[in-house]
CSV table of C-alpha atoms and ligand atoms in Angstrom, one decimal:
chain,number,residue,atom,x,y,z
A,632,MET,CA,-50.5,2.2,179.5
A,633,SER,CA,-47.5,1.6,181.6
A,634,PHE,CA,-43.9,2.4,181.1
A,635,THR,CA,-40.8,1.5,183.0
A,636,THR,CA,-39.7,5.2,181.9
A,637,PRO,CA,-42.1,8.1,181.4
A,638,PRO,CA,-42.6,8.7,177.9
A,639,VAL,CA,-41.5,11.3,176.0
A,640,ILE,CA,-43.1,13.8,173.2
A,641,THR,CA,-40.5,16.2,171.4
A,642,VAL,CA,-40.8,19.1,169.0
A,643,ASP,CA,-38.3,20.5,167.2
A,644,GLY,CA,-37.8,23.2,164.8
A,645,PRO,CA,-37.3,26.6,163.6
A,646,SER,CA,-38.0,29.3,165.6
A,647,GLY,CA,-41.7,30.8,165.1
A,648,ALA,CA,-43.3,27.4,164.1
A,649,GLY,CA,-45.7,27.1,167.0
A,650,LYS,CA,-43.9,24.1,168.7
A,651,SER,CA,-44.7,26.1,171.9
A,652,ALA,CA,-48.8,26.8,171.3
A,653,LEU,CA,-48.3,22.7,170.1
A,654,CYS,CA,-46.6,21.7,173.2
A,655,LYS,CA,-48.5,23.2,175.6
A,656,ALA,CA,-51.7,22.1,173.8
A,657,LEU,CA,-50.2,18.4,174.3
A,658,ALA,CA,-49.4,18.7,177.4
A,659,ARG,CA,-53.0,20.3,178.6
A,660,TYR,CA,-54.3,17.2,177.2
A,661,LEU,CA,-52.2,14.6,178.1
A,662,GLY,CA,-51.7,15.9,181.4
A,663,TRP,CA,-47.8,15.9,180.9
A,664,TYR,CA,-45.3,17.9,181.7
A,665,PHE,CA,-43.9,20.6,179.3
A,666,LEU,CA,-40.3,21.9,178.9
A,667,ASP,CA,-39.0,24.7,176.9
A,668,SER,CA,-35.5,23.8,176.4
A,669,GLY,CA,-35.0,27.4,174.9
A,670,LYS,CA,-34.9,28.7,178.3
A,671,PHE,CA,-31.9,26.9,179.2
A,672,TYR,CA,-30.6,29.3,176.6
A,673,ARG,CA,-31.9,32.3,176.7
A,674,ILE,CA,-31.4,32.3,180.5
A,675,LEU,CA,-27.8,31.7,180.1
A,676,ALA,CA,-27.7,34.9,177.7
A,677,PHE,CA,-29.4,37.2,179.5
A,678,ILE,CA,-27.3,36.5,182.5
A,679,ALA,CA,-24.4,36.7,180.6
A,680,LEU,CA,-25.8,40.1,178.9
A,681,GLN,CA,-26.9,41.6,182.3
A,682,TYR,CA,-23.9,40.7,184.5
A,683,LYS,CA,-21.2,41.7,181.5
A,684,VAL,CA,-20.1,37.8,181.5
A,685,ASP,CA,-18.6,37.4,178.4
A,686,TYR,CA,-20.5,35.2,176.0
A,687,MET,CA,-17.5,34.0,173.9
A,688,SER,CA,-16.5,32.4,176.7
A,689,GLU,CA,-17.2,28.6,176.5
A,690,LYS,CA,-15.8,28.1,180.4
A,691,GLU,CA,-17.9,31.6,182.3
A,692,LEU,CA,-21.1,29.8,180.4
A,693,VAL,CA,-20.6,26.4,182.1
A,694,SER,CA,-19.9,27.5,185.1
A,695,LEU,CA,-23.0,30.0,185.3
A,696,SER,CA,-25.4,26.4,183.7
A,697,SER,CA,-24.6,25.1,187.2
A,698,TYR,CA,-26.6,26.8,188.6
A,699,LEU,CA,-29.5,26.4,186.8
A,700,ASN,CA,-32.6,23.7,187.6
A,701,ILE,CA,-36.0,22.8,187.7
A,702,PHE,CA,-38.8,23.2,189.1
A,703,SER,CA,-42.3,22.2,188.3
A,704,LEU,CA,-45.5,24.4,190.1
A,705,ALA,CA,-47.8,22.6,192.1
A,706,HIS,CA,-51.3,22.6,190.1
A,707,SER,CA,-49.2,23.4,186.7
A,708,ASN,CA,-47.5,21.0,184.2
A,709,GLN,CA,-45.3,23.3,182.9
A,710,LEU,CA,-41.4,22.8,184.1
A,711,GLN,CA,-40.0,26.2,185.2
A,712,VAL,CA,-35.6,26.6,185.0
A,713,LEU,CA,-34.6,28.4,187.6
A,714,PHE,CA,-31.2,30.4,187.7
A,715,ARG,CA,-30.1,30.6,191.6
A,716,GLY,CA,-33.7,29.7,192.4
A,717,LYS,CA,-34.7,32.7,190.5
A,718,ASP,CA,-37.7,32.6,187.9
A,719,LEU,CA,-36.1,35.0,184.8
A,720,SER,CA,-39.2,33.9,182.7
A,721,TYR,CA,-40.8,37.0,182.0
A,722,LYS,CA,-37.0,38.9,181.3
A,723,ILE,CA,-36.0,36.2,178.2
A,724,LYS,CA,-37.9,37.0,175.3
A,725,THR,CA,-36.4,39.3,173.9
A,726,GLU,CA,-35.0,39.4,170.0
A,727,LEU,CA,-31.5,39.9,171.2
A,728,ILE,CA,-32.1,37.3,174.2
A,729,GLY,CA,-33.1,34.5,171.3
A,730,ARG,CA,-30.1,35.8,169.3
A,731,THR,CA,-27.4,35.5,172.1
A,732,ALA,CA,-28.9,32.4,173.3
A,733,SER,CA,-28.4,30.8,169.5
A,734,GLN,CA,-25.1,31.8,169.8
A,735,VAL,CA,-24.7,30.5,173.2
A,736,ALA,CA,-25.8,27.3,172.5
A,737,THR,CA,-23.2,26.7,169.5
A,738,PHE,CA,-20.7,25.8,172.1
A,739,PRO,CA,-20.2,22.1,172.7
A,740,CYS,CA,-19.2,22.1,176.4
A,741,VAL,CA,-22.6,24.1,177.3
A,742,ARG,CA,-25.0,21.8,175.0
A,743,GLU,CA,-23.5,19.1,177.4
A,744,ALA,CA,-23.4,20.8,180.8
A,745,LEU,CA,-27.1,21.4,179.7
A,746,LEU,CA,-27.9,17.8,178.7
A,747,TYR,CA,-28.2,16.7,182.5
A,748,HIS,CA,-30.4,19.5,183.1
A,749,GLN,CA,-32.6,18.9,180.6
A,750,ARG,CA,-33.3,15.3,180.9
A,751,ALA,CA,-33.7,15.9,184.7
A,752,ALA,CA,-36.8,17.1,183.5
A,753,ARG,CA,-38.4,13.9,182.6
A,754,LYS,CA,-41.0,12.2,185.1
A,755,PHE,CA,-44.1,10.7,185.2
A,756,PRO,CA,-47.0,10.9,183.6
A,757,GLY,CA,-44.4,12.0,180.7
A,758,LEU,CA,-42.6,14.5,179.0
A,759,ILE,CA,-43.5,17.2,176.0
A,760,ALA,CA,-39.7,18.1,175.4
A,761,ASP,CA,-39.6,21.6,172.8
A,762,GLY,CA,-36.3,22.4,171.4
A,763,ARG,CA,-34.1,22.1,168.5
A,764,ASP,CA,-31.9,19.0,169.5
A,765,MET,CA,-35.0,17.2,171.7
A,766,GLY,CA,-35.1,14.2,169.0
A,767,THR,CA,-31.9,13.8,168.1
A,768,ILE,CA,-29.6,14.2,171.3
A,769,VAL,CA,-31.3,15.2,174.2
A,770,PHE,CA,-34.3,12.4,174.3
A,771,PRO,CA,-32.8,10.1,171.7
A,772,ASP,CA,-35.1,7.4,172.8
A,773,ALA,CA,-38.7,9.0,172.6
A,774,SER,CA,-41.8,7.9,171.9
A,775,VAL,CA,-43.0,10.6,169.8
A,776,LYS,CA,-40.9,12.5,167.7
A,777,ILE,CA,-42.5,15.7,165.9
A,778,PHE,CA,-40.5,18.2,163.9
A,779,LEU,CA,-42.9,21.4,163.1
A,780,TYR,CA,-41.9,23.9,160.3
A,781,ALA,CA,-43.3,26.2,158.6
A,782,SER,CA,-42.0,29.0,155.4
A,783,PRO,CA,-39.5,32.1,156.4
A,784,GLN,CA,-42.4,34.6,155.8
A,785,GLU,CA,-45.3,32.9,157.6
A,786,ARG,CA,-43.1,32.1,160.4
A,787,ALA,CA,-41.7,35.9,160.3
A,788,ARG,CA,-45.3,36.9,160.4
A,789,ARG,CA,-46.1,35.3,163.8
A,790,ARG,CA,-43.6,35.9,165.6
A,791,LEU,CA,-43.9,39.4,164.8
A,792,PHE,CA,-47.5,39.6,166.3
A,793,GLN,CA,-46.0,37.5,169.0
A,794,LEU,CA,-43.5,40.0,169.9
A,795,GLN,CA,-45.9,43.0,169.0
A,796,LYS,CA,-48.3,41.3,171.8
A,797,ASN,CA,-45.7,41.6,174.6
A,798,GLY,CA,-45.5,44.9,174.2
A,799,PHE,CA,-42.2,45.5,172.0
A,800,SER,CA,-42.2,47.8,169.1
A,801,VAL,CA,-41.2,45.6,165.7
A,802,ASN,CA,-41.7,45.7,162.1
A,803,LEU,CA,-41.3,42.9,159.8
A,804,GLN,CA,-37.8,43.2,157.4
A,805,PHE,CA,-36.2,43.1,161.4
A,806,VAL,CA,-37.8,40.1,162.2
A,807,SER,CA,-37.6,38.4,159.3
A,808,ASP,CA,-33.4,39.4,159.6
A,809,ALA,CA,-33.0,38.5,163.4
A,810,LEU,CA,-35.2,34.8,161.8
A,811,LYS,CA,-32.7,34.2,158.9
A,812,LYS,CA,-30.0,34.8,161.1
A,813,ARG,CA,-31.2,32.7,163.8
A,814,ASP,CA,-32.1,29.8,161.1
A,815,ASN,CA,-28.7,30.6,160.3
A,816,CYS,CA,-26.9,29.9,163.3
A,817,ASP,CA,-29.2,26.9,164.6
A,818,TYR,CA,-29.2,25.1,161.1
A,819,ASN,CA,-25.3,25.3,160.5
A,820,ARG,CA,-23.9,25.0,163.8
A,821,ALA,CA,-21.2,22.1,163.8
A,822,LEU,CA,-22.9,20.6,167.1
A,823,ALA,CA,-26.6,19.2,167.4
A,824,PRO,CA,-27.9,21.0,164.6
A,825,LEU,CA,-31.4,21.4,163.9
A,826,ILE,CA,-32.1,18.9,161.7
A,827,PRO,CA,-35.2,16.3,161.8
A,828,ALA,CA,-34.3,13.2,163.9
A,829,GLN,CA,-35.0,10.0,161.3
A,830,ASP,CA,-38.5,8.4,162.9
A,831,VAL,CA,-40.2,11.9,162.7
A,832,LEU,CA,-43.6,12.9,161.9
A,833,MET,CA,-43.0,15.7,160.0
A,834,LEU,CA,-45.4,18.7,160.3
A,835,ASP,CA,-45.4,21.7,157.7
A,836,SER,CA,-47.9,24.7,159.3
A,837,THR,CA,-47.6,27.0,156.8
A,838,TYR,CA,-51.1,26.6,155.5
A,839,ILE,CA,-52.6,24.9,158.2
A,840,SER,CA,-54.0,26.7,161.7
A,841,LEU,CA,-53.2,25.7,165.3
A,842,GLU,CA,-56.0,23.2,165.9
A,843,GLU,CA,-55.2,21.5,163.0
A,844,VAL,CA,-51.6,21.2,164.1
A,845,ILE,CA,-52.7,19.8,167.5
A,846,ILE,CA,-55.5,17.7,165.7
A,847,LYS,CA,-52.6,15.8,163.6
A,848,ALA,CA,-49.6,16.0,166.3
A,849,LEU,CA,-52.7,14.2,168.8
A,850,ALA,CA,-53.4,11.6,166.4
A,851,TYR,CA,-49.8,11.1,165.6
A,852,ALA,CA,-48.8,10.4,169.2
A,853,LYS,CA,-51.6,8.4,170.3
A,854,HIS,CA,-51.2,6.2,167.5
A,855,ARG,CA,-47.4,6.3,168.3
A,856,LEU,CA,-47.7,5.5,171.9
A,857,LEU,CA,-50.1,2.7,171.7
A,858,LEU,CA,-47.4,1.5,169.5
A,859,VAL,CA,-44.9,1.4,171.5
A,860,ILE,CA,-46.4,-0.4,174.4
B,1489,DC,O1,-37.0,28.0,171.1
B,1489,DC,P1,-36.0,29.0,171.5
B,1489,DC,O2,-36.8,30.4,170.6
B,1489,DC,O3,-36.3,30.1,173.0
B,1489,DC,O4,-34.4,28.8,171.0
B,1489,DC,C1,-33.7,30.1,171.5
B,1489,DC,C2,-32.2,29.4,171.4
B,1489,DC,O5,-31.7,28.8,172.1
B,1489,DC,C3,-32.2,29.0,169.6
B,1489,DC,O6,-32.3,30.2,168.4
B,1489,DC,C4,-31.3,28.1,169.7
B,1489,DC,C5,-30.8,27.4,171.4
B,1489,DC,N1,-32.0,26.5,171.4
B,1489,DC,C6,-31.2,24.9,171.1
B,1489,DC,O7,-29.6,25.6,170.5
B,1489,DC,N2,-31.2,23.8,171.2
B,1489,DC,C7,-32.5,23.8,171.8
B,1489,DC,N3,-33.1,22.7,172.3
B,1489,DC,C8,-33.3,25.0,172.3
B,1489,DC,C9,-33.1,25.9,171.6
């Protein structure tokens, strides 16, 4: 296979559909880089909450975004998103940060400012990009586009499991309500709403295991990558 620009596989979809697990598996299998684009929004949300920056101020958020950058660890295909050179990954997993990130993500100038950073993650041998607008806005020329979804009930169940595993004490009702609010914000915002790209594989993960999702996505990706050569 030879590409003039690094090939990209985009995986978009709502929270809790299993995008991150799928992306990590694809990145491992192909030996490509993995970008979790939600981190950009989560870090801005975290910094705003932590340092009492007004997270409803588009101007302040844009100015914060200039301190973000992409860093690749030696011997790892996971790309880190750093703020002033610091990795804040372990501080941004809470539901509050997720919800605030979703709010931060509604501002057009913030999204515009983050485009450059996200596109900087496109490196050889290739990139797996996880998010909401990867296939529609950030990498519209991606070779492979996947939209991964699942029923709201199943996504809430998975998110609950994930949060509990990370030591958070939450219940299903709380997670379900939070997910509904986030879906509402992500699907209905004016700019870059969560919608499938036109040339996308729609993959419903409600009734299938992660292994089956990976097998289906990989088969599709291999087929598409051969097609575009
Ligand atoms: O994927 P995540 O849960 O870490 O994302 C947190 C929020 O960030 C999500 O609710 C909406 C926003 N987001 C976005 O608007 N566009 C992306 N490409 C990724 C995340």
